[in-house]
mmCIF file of C-alpha atoms and ligand atoms in Angstrom:
data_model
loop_
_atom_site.group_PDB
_atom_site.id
_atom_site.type_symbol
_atom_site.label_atom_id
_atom_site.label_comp_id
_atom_site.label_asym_id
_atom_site.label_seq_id
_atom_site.Cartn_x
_atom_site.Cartn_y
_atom_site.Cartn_z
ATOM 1 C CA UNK A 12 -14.919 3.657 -18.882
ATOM 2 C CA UNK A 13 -16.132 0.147 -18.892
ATOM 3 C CA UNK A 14 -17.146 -1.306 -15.211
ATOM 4 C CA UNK A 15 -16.227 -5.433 -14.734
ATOM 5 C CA UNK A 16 -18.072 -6.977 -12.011
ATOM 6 C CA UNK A 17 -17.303 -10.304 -13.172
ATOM 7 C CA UNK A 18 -14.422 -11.713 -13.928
ATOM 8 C CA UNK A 19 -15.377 -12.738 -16.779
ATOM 9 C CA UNK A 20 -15.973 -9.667 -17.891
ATOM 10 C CA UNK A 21 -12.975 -8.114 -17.325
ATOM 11 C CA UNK A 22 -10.953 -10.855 -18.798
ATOM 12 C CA UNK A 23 -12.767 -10.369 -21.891
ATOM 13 C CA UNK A 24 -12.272 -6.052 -22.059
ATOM 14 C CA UNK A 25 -8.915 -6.876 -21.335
ATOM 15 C CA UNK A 26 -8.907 -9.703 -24.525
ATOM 16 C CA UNK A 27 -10.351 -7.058 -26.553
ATOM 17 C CA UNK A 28 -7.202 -4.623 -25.896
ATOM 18 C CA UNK A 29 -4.880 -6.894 -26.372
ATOM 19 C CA UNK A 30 -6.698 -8.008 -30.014
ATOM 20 C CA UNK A 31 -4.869 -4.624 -30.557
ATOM 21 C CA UNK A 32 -1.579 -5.450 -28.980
ATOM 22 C CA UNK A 33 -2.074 -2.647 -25.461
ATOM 23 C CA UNK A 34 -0.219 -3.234 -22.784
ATOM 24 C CA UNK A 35 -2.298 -2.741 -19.520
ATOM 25 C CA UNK A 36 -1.037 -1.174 -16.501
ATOM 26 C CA UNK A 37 -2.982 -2.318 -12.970
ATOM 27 C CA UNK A 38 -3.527 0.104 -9.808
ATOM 28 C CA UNK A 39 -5.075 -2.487 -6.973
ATOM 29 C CA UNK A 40 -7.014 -0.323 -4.776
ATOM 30 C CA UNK A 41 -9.563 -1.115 -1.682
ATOM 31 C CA UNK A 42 -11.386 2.033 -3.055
ATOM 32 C CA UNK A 43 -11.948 5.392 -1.123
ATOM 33 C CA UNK A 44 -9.882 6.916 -3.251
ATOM 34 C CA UNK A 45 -7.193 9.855 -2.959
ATOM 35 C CA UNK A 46 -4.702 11.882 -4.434
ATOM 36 C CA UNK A 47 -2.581 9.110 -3.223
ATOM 37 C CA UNK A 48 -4.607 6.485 -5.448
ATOM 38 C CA UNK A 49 -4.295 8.998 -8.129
ATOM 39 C CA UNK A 50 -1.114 9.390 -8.516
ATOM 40 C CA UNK A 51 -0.436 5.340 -8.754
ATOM 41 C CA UNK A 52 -3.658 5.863 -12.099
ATOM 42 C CA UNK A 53 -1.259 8.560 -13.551
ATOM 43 C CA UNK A 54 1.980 6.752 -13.510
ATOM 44 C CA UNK A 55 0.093 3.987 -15.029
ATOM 45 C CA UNK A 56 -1.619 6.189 -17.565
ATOM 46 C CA UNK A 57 2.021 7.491 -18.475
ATOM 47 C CA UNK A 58 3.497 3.823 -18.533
ATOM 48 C CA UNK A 59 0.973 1.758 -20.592
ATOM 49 C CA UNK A 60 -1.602 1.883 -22.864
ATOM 50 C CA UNK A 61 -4.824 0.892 -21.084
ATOM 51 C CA UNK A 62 -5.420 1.438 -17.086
ATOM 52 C CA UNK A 63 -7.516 -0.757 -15.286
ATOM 53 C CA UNK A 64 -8.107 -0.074 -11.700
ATOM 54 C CA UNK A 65 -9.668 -2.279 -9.062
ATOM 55 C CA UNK A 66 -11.737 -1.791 -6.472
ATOM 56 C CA UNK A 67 -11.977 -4.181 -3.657
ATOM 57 C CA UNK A 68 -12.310 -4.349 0.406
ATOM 58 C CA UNK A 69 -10.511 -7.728 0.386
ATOM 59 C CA UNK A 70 -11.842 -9.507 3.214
ATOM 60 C CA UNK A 71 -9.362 -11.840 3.617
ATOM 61 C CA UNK A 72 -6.896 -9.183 5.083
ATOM 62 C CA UNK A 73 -8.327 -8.037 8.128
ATOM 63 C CA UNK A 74 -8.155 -9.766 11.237
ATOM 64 C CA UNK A 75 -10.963 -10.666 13.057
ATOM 65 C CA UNK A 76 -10.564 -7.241 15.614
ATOM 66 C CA UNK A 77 -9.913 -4.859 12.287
ATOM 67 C CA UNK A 78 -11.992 -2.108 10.471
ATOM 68 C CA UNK A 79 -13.044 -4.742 7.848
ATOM 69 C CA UNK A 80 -16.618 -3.228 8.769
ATOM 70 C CA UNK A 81 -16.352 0.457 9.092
ATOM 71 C CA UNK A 82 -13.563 0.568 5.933
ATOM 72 C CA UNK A 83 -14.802 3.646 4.312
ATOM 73 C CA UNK A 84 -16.128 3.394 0.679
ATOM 74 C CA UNK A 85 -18.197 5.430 -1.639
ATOM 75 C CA UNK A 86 -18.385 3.534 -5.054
ATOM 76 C CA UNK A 87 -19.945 6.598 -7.001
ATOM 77 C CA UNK A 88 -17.161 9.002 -5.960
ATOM 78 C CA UNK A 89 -14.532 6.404 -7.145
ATOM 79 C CA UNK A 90 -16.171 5.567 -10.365
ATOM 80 C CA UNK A 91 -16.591 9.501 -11.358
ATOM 81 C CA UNK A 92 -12.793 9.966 -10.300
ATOM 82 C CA UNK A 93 -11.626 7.153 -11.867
ATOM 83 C CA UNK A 94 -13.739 7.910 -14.992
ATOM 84 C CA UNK A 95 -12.202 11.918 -14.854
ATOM 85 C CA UNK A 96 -8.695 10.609 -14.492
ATOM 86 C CA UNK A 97 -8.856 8.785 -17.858
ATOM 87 C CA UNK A 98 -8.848 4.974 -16.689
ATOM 88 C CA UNK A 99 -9.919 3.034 -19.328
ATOM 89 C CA UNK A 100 -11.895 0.164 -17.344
ATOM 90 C CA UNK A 101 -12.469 -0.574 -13.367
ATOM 91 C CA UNK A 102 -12.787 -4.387 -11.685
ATOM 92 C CA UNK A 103 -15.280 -3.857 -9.080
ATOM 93 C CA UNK A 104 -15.887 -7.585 -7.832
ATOM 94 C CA UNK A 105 -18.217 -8.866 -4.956
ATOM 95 C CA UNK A 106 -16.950 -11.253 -2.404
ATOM 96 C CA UNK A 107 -18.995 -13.967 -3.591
ATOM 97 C CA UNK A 108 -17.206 -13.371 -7.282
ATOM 98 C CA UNK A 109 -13.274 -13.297 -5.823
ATOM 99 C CA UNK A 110 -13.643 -16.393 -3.583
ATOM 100 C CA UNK A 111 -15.409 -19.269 -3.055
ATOM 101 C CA UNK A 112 -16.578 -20.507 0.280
ATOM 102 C CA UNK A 113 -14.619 -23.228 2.888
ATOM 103 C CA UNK A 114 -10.727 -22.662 2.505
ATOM 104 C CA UNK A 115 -9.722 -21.365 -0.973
ATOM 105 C CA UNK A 116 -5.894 -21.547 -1.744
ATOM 106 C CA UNK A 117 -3.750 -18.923 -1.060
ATOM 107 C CA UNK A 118 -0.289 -17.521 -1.657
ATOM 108 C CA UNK A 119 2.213 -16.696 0.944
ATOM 109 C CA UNK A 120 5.790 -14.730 1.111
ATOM 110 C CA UNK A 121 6.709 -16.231 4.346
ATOM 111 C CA UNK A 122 9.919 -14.599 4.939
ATOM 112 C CA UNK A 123 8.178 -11.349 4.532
ATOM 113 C CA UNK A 124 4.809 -11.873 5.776
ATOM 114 C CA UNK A 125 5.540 -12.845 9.248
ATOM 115 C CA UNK A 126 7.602 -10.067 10.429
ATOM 116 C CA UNK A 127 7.246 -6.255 11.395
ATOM 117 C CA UNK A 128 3.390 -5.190 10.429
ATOM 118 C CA UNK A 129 2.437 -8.886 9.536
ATOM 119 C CA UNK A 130 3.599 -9.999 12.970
ATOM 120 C CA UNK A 131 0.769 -7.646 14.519
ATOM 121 C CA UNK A 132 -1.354 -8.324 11.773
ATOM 122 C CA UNK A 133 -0.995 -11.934 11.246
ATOM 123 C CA UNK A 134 -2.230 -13.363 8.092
ATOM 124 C CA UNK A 135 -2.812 -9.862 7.001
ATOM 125 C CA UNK A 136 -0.109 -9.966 4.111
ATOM 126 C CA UNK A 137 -1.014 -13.894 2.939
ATOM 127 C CA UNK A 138 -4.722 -12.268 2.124
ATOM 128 C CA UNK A 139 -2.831 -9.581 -0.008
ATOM 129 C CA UNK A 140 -0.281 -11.880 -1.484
ATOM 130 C CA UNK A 141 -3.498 -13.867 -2.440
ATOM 131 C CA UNK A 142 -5.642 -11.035 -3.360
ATOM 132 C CA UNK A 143 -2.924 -9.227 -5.732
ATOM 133 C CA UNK A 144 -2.103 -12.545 -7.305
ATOM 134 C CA UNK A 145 -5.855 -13.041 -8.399
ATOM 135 C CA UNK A 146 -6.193 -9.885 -9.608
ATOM 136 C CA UNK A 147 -2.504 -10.761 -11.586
ATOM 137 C CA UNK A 148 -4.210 -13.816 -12.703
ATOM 138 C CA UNK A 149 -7.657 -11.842 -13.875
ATOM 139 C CA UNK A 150 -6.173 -8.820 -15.275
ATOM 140 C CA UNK A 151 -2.776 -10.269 -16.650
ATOM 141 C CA UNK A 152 -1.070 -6.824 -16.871
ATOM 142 C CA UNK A 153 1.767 -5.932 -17.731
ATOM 143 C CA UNK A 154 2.597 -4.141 -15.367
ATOM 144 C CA UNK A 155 0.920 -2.975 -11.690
ATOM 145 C CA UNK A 156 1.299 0.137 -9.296
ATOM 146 C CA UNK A 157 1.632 0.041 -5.497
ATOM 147 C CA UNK A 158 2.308 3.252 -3.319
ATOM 148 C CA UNK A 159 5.577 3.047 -1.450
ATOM 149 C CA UNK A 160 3.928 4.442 1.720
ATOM 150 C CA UNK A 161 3.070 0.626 2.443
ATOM 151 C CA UNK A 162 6.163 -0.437 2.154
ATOM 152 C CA UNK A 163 6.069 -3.741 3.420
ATOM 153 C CA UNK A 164 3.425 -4.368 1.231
ATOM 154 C CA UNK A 165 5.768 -3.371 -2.084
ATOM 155 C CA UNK A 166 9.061 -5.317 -1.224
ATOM 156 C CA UNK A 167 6.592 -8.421 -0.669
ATOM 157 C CA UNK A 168 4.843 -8.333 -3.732
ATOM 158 C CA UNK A 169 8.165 -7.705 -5.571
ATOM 159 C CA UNK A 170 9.745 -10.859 -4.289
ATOM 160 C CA UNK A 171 6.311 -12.900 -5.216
ATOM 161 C CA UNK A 172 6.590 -11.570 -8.515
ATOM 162 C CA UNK A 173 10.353 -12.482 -8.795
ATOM 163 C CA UNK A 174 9.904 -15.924 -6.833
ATOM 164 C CA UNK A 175 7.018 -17.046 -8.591
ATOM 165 C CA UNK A 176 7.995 -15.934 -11.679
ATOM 166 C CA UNK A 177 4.767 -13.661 -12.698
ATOM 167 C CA UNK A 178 5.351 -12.181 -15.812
ATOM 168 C CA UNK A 179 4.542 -8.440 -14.990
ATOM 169 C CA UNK A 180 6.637 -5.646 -13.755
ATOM 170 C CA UNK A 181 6.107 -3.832 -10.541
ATOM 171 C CA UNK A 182 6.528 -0.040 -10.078
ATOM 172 C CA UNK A 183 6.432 1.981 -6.785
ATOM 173 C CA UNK A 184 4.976 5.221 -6.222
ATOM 174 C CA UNK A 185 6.118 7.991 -3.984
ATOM 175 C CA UNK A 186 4.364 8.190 -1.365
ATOM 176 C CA UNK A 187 1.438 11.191 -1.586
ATOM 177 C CA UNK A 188 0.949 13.921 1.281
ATOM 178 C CA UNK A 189 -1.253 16.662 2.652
ATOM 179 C CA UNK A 190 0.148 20.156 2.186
ATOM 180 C CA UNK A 191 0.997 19.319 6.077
ATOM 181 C CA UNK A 192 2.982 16.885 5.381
ATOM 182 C CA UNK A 193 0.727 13.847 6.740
ATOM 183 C CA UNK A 194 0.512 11.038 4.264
ATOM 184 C CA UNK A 195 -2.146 10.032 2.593
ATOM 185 C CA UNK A 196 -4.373 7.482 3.280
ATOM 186 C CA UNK A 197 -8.300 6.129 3.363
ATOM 187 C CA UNK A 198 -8.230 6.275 7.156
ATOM 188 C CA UNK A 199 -7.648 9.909 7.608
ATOM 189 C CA UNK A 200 -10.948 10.660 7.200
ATOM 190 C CA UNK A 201 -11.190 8.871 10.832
ATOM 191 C CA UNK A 202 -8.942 11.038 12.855
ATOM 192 C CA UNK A 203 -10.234 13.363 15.479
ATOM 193 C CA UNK A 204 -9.502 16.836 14.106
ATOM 194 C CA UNK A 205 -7.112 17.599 17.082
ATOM 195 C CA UNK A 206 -5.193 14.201 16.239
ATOM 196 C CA UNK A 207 -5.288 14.648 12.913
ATOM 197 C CA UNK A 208 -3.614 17.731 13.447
ATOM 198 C CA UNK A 209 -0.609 16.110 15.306
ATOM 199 C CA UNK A 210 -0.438 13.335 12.995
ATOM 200 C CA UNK A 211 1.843 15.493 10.898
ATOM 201 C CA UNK A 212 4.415 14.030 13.753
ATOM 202 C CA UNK A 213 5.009 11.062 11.697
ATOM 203 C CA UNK A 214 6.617 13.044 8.471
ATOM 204 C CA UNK A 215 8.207 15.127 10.773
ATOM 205 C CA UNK A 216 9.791 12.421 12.647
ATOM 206 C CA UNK A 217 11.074 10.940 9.480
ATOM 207 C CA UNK A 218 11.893 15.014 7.823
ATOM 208 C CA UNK A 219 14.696 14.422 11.597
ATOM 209 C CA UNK A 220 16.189 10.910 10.828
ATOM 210 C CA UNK A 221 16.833 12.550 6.977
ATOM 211 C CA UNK A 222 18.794 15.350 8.790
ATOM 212 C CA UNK A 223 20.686 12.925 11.417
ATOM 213 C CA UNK A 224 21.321 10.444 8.491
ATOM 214 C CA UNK A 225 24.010 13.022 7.192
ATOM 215 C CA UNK A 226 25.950 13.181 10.451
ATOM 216 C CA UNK A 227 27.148 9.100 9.805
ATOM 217 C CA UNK A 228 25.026 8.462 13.096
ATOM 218 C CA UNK A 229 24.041 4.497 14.261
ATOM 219 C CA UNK A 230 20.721 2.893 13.536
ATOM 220 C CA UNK A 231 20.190 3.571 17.475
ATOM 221 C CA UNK A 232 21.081 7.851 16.979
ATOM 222 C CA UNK A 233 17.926 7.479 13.926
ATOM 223 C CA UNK A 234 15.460 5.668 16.281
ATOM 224 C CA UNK A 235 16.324 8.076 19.164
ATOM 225 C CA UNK A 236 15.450 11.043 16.959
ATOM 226 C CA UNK A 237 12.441 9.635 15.259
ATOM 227 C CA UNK A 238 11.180 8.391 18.856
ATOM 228 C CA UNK A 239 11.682 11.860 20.379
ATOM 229 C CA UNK A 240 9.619 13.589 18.076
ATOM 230 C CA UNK A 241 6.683 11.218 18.129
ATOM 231 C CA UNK A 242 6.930 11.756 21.678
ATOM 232 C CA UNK A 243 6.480 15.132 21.188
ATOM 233 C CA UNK A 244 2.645 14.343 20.031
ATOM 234 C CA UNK A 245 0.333 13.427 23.223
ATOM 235 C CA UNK A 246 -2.275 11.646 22.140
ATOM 236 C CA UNK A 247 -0.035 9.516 19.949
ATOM 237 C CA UNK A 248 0.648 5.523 20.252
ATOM 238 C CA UNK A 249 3.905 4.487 18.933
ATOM 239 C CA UNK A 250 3.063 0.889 17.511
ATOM 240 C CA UNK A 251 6.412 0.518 15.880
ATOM 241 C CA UNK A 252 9.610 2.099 15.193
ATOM 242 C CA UNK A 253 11.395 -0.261 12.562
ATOM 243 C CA UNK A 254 14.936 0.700 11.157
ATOM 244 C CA UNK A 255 15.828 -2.354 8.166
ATOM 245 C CA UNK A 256 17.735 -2.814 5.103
ATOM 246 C CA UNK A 257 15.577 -1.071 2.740
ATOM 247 C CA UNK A 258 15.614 -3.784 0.047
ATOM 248 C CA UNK A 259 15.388 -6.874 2.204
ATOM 249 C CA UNK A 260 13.956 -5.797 5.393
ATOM 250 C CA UNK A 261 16.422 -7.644 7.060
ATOM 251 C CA UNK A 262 17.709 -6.046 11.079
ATOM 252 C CA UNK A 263 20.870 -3.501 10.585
ATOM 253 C CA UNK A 264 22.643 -2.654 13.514
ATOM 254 C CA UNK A 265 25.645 -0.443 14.473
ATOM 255 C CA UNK A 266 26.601 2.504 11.970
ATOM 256 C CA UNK A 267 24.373 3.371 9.010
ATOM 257 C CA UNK A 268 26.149 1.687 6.300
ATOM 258 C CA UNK A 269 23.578 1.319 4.160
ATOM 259 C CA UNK A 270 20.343 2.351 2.538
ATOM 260 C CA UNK A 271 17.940 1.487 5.212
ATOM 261 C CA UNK A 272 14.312 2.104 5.306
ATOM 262 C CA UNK A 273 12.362 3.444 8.390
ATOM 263 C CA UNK A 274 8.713 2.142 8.870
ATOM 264 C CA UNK A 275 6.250 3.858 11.673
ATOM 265 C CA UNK A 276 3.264 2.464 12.939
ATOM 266 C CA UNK A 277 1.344 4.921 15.221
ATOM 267 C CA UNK A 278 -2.243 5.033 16.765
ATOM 268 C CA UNK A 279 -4.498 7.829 17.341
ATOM 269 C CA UNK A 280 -7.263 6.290 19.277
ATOM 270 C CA UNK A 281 -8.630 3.774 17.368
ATOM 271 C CA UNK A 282 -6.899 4.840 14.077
ATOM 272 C CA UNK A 283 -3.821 3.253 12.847
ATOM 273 C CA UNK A 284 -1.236 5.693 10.861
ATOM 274 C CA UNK A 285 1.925 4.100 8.676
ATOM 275 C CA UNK A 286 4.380 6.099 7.200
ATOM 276 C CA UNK A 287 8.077 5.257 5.552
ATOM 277 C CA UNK A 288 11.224 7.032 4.394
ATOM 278 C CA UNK A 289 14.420 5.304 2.558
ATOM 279 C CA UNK A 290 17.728 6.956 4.221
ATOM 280 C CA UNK A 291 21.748 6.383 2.783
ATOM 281 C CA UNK A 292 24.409 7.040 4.744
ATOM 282 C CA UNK A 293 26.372 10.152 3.952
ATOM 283 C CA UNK A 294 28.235 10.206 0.162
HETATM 284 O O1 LIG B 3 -2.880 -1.479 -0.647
HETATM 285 C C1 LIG B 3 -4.060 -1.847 -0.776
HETATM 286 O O2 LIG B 3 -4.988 -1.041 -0.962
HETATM 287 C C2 LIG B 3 -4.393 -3.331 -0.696
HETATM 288 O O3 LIG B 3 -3.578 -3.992 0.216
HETATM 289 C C3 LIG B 3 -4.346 -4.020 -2.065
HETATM 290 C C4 LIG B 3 -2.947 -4.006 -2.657
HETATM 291 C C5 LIG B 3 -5.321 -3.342 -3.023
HETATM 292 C C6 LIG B 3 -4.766 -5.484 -1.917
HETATM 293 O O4 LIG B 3 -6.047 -5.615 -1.400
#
């Protein structure tokens, strides 16, 4: 496995492979990794020839009151899983090598950047757009992996891609969970034990609004279900309970017409949880 900390260097491994005409497959990661993370380095592994993953706490997408600090990593872990799981080279930049000082350029998705998790976050999902486009721009794959547990995240990168016309394709990966349910993420690790036992709330919430979907209920009858059970967990913070169009993220109102997407945000303490399910209306 061949370790870039340059971009140079990783623009030339990648020059190499394509001397032999591979196609590369990308899984952008902030490190930490997980079966979640693992999953996105198979589906790439199955889809093209080389993998390269990156690893990198992009600073540019925490606010100033975020966990930009305490963001878990553990480079040697990732390296030996990455190395086990067959990926073929990892981008492992510094700051100093992904941007510049004063006020680099950036890339926003306005539409999508402003609202639901990006308006508590704000400029949150320009340091991503940003971030993912220089890693486009470094690694020129063919094609790149995000999980579908940050769903926001996916449908904005997908319209970048299409709007800017970046010459990749984007897959989505279902979203990996504990055996309980509770998916995962980097910031598990963070949870008290007796919150991160009721965090299993949040798939349990969403395991309801599957079974109401098939009564032909309203957007309000789905919220009202998820909301009760998240109730159900004491120590939990409900951030967020979104219901919107699951391919535009636009509002939807009345009866559940059509495929619609329901994003949580919830706090334990200090620790914010997100979690997603698509739901279709009956037939
Ligand atoms: O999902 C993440 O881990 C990050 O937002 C990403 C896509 C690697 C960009 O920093």
């Amino acid at each position: 496995m061949i370790v870039c900390r340059t971009k140079a260097e990783m623009r030339a491994t990648v020059c190499d492979w394509r001397a032999d005409r591979a196609t590369v497959g990308l899984v952008p990661t902030m490190g930490y990794l997980h079966e979640g993370h693992l999953g996105l380095v198979r589906m790439a592994r199955e889809t093209a020839d080389r993998t390269v993953a990156s690893i990198f706490v992009n600073p540019t997408q925490f606010g100033v009151n975020e966990d930009l600090d305490t963001y878990p990593r553990d480079e040697a872990r990732d390296l030996a899983l990455l190395e086990q799981k067959g990926v073929d080279s990892v981008f492992l930049p510094g700051v100093e090598e992904m941007y510049r000082p004063g006020e680099p350029a950036y890339v926003d998705v306005p539409e999508l950047s402003g609202i639901l998790q990006g308006a508590l976050r704000p400029c949150h999902f320009r340091g991503v757009s940003t971030v993912v486009t220089k890693l486009f721009n470094i690694v020129t794959p063919d094609l790149a992996i995000f999980g579908e547990k940050d769903y926001q995240q996916l449908t904005l990168i997908r319209q970048m891609v299409r709007d800017l016309d970046m010459p990749l394709e984007i897959r989505g990966h279902p979203t990996v969970r504990e055996p309980d349910g509770l998916a995962m993420s980097s910031r598990n690790v963070r949870l008290r034990p007796d919150h991160r036992q009721e965090a299993v709330a949040l798939n349990e919430a969403l395991d309801r609004a599957v079974v109401v979907a098939k009564t032909g209920p309203s957007i309000a009858d789905l919220e009202t279900a998820v909301r009760s059970r998240l109730e159900g967990s004491p120590s939990a913070t409900i951030e967020s309970i979104d219901i919107r169009d699951a391919d535009t993220l636009e509002e939807v109102s009345g009866t559940l017409d059509r495929r619609v997407v329901i994003l949580l945000a919830v706090r334990y303490d200090t620790v914010l949880l997100i979690d997603q399910r698509v739901v279709a209306p009956p037939n």
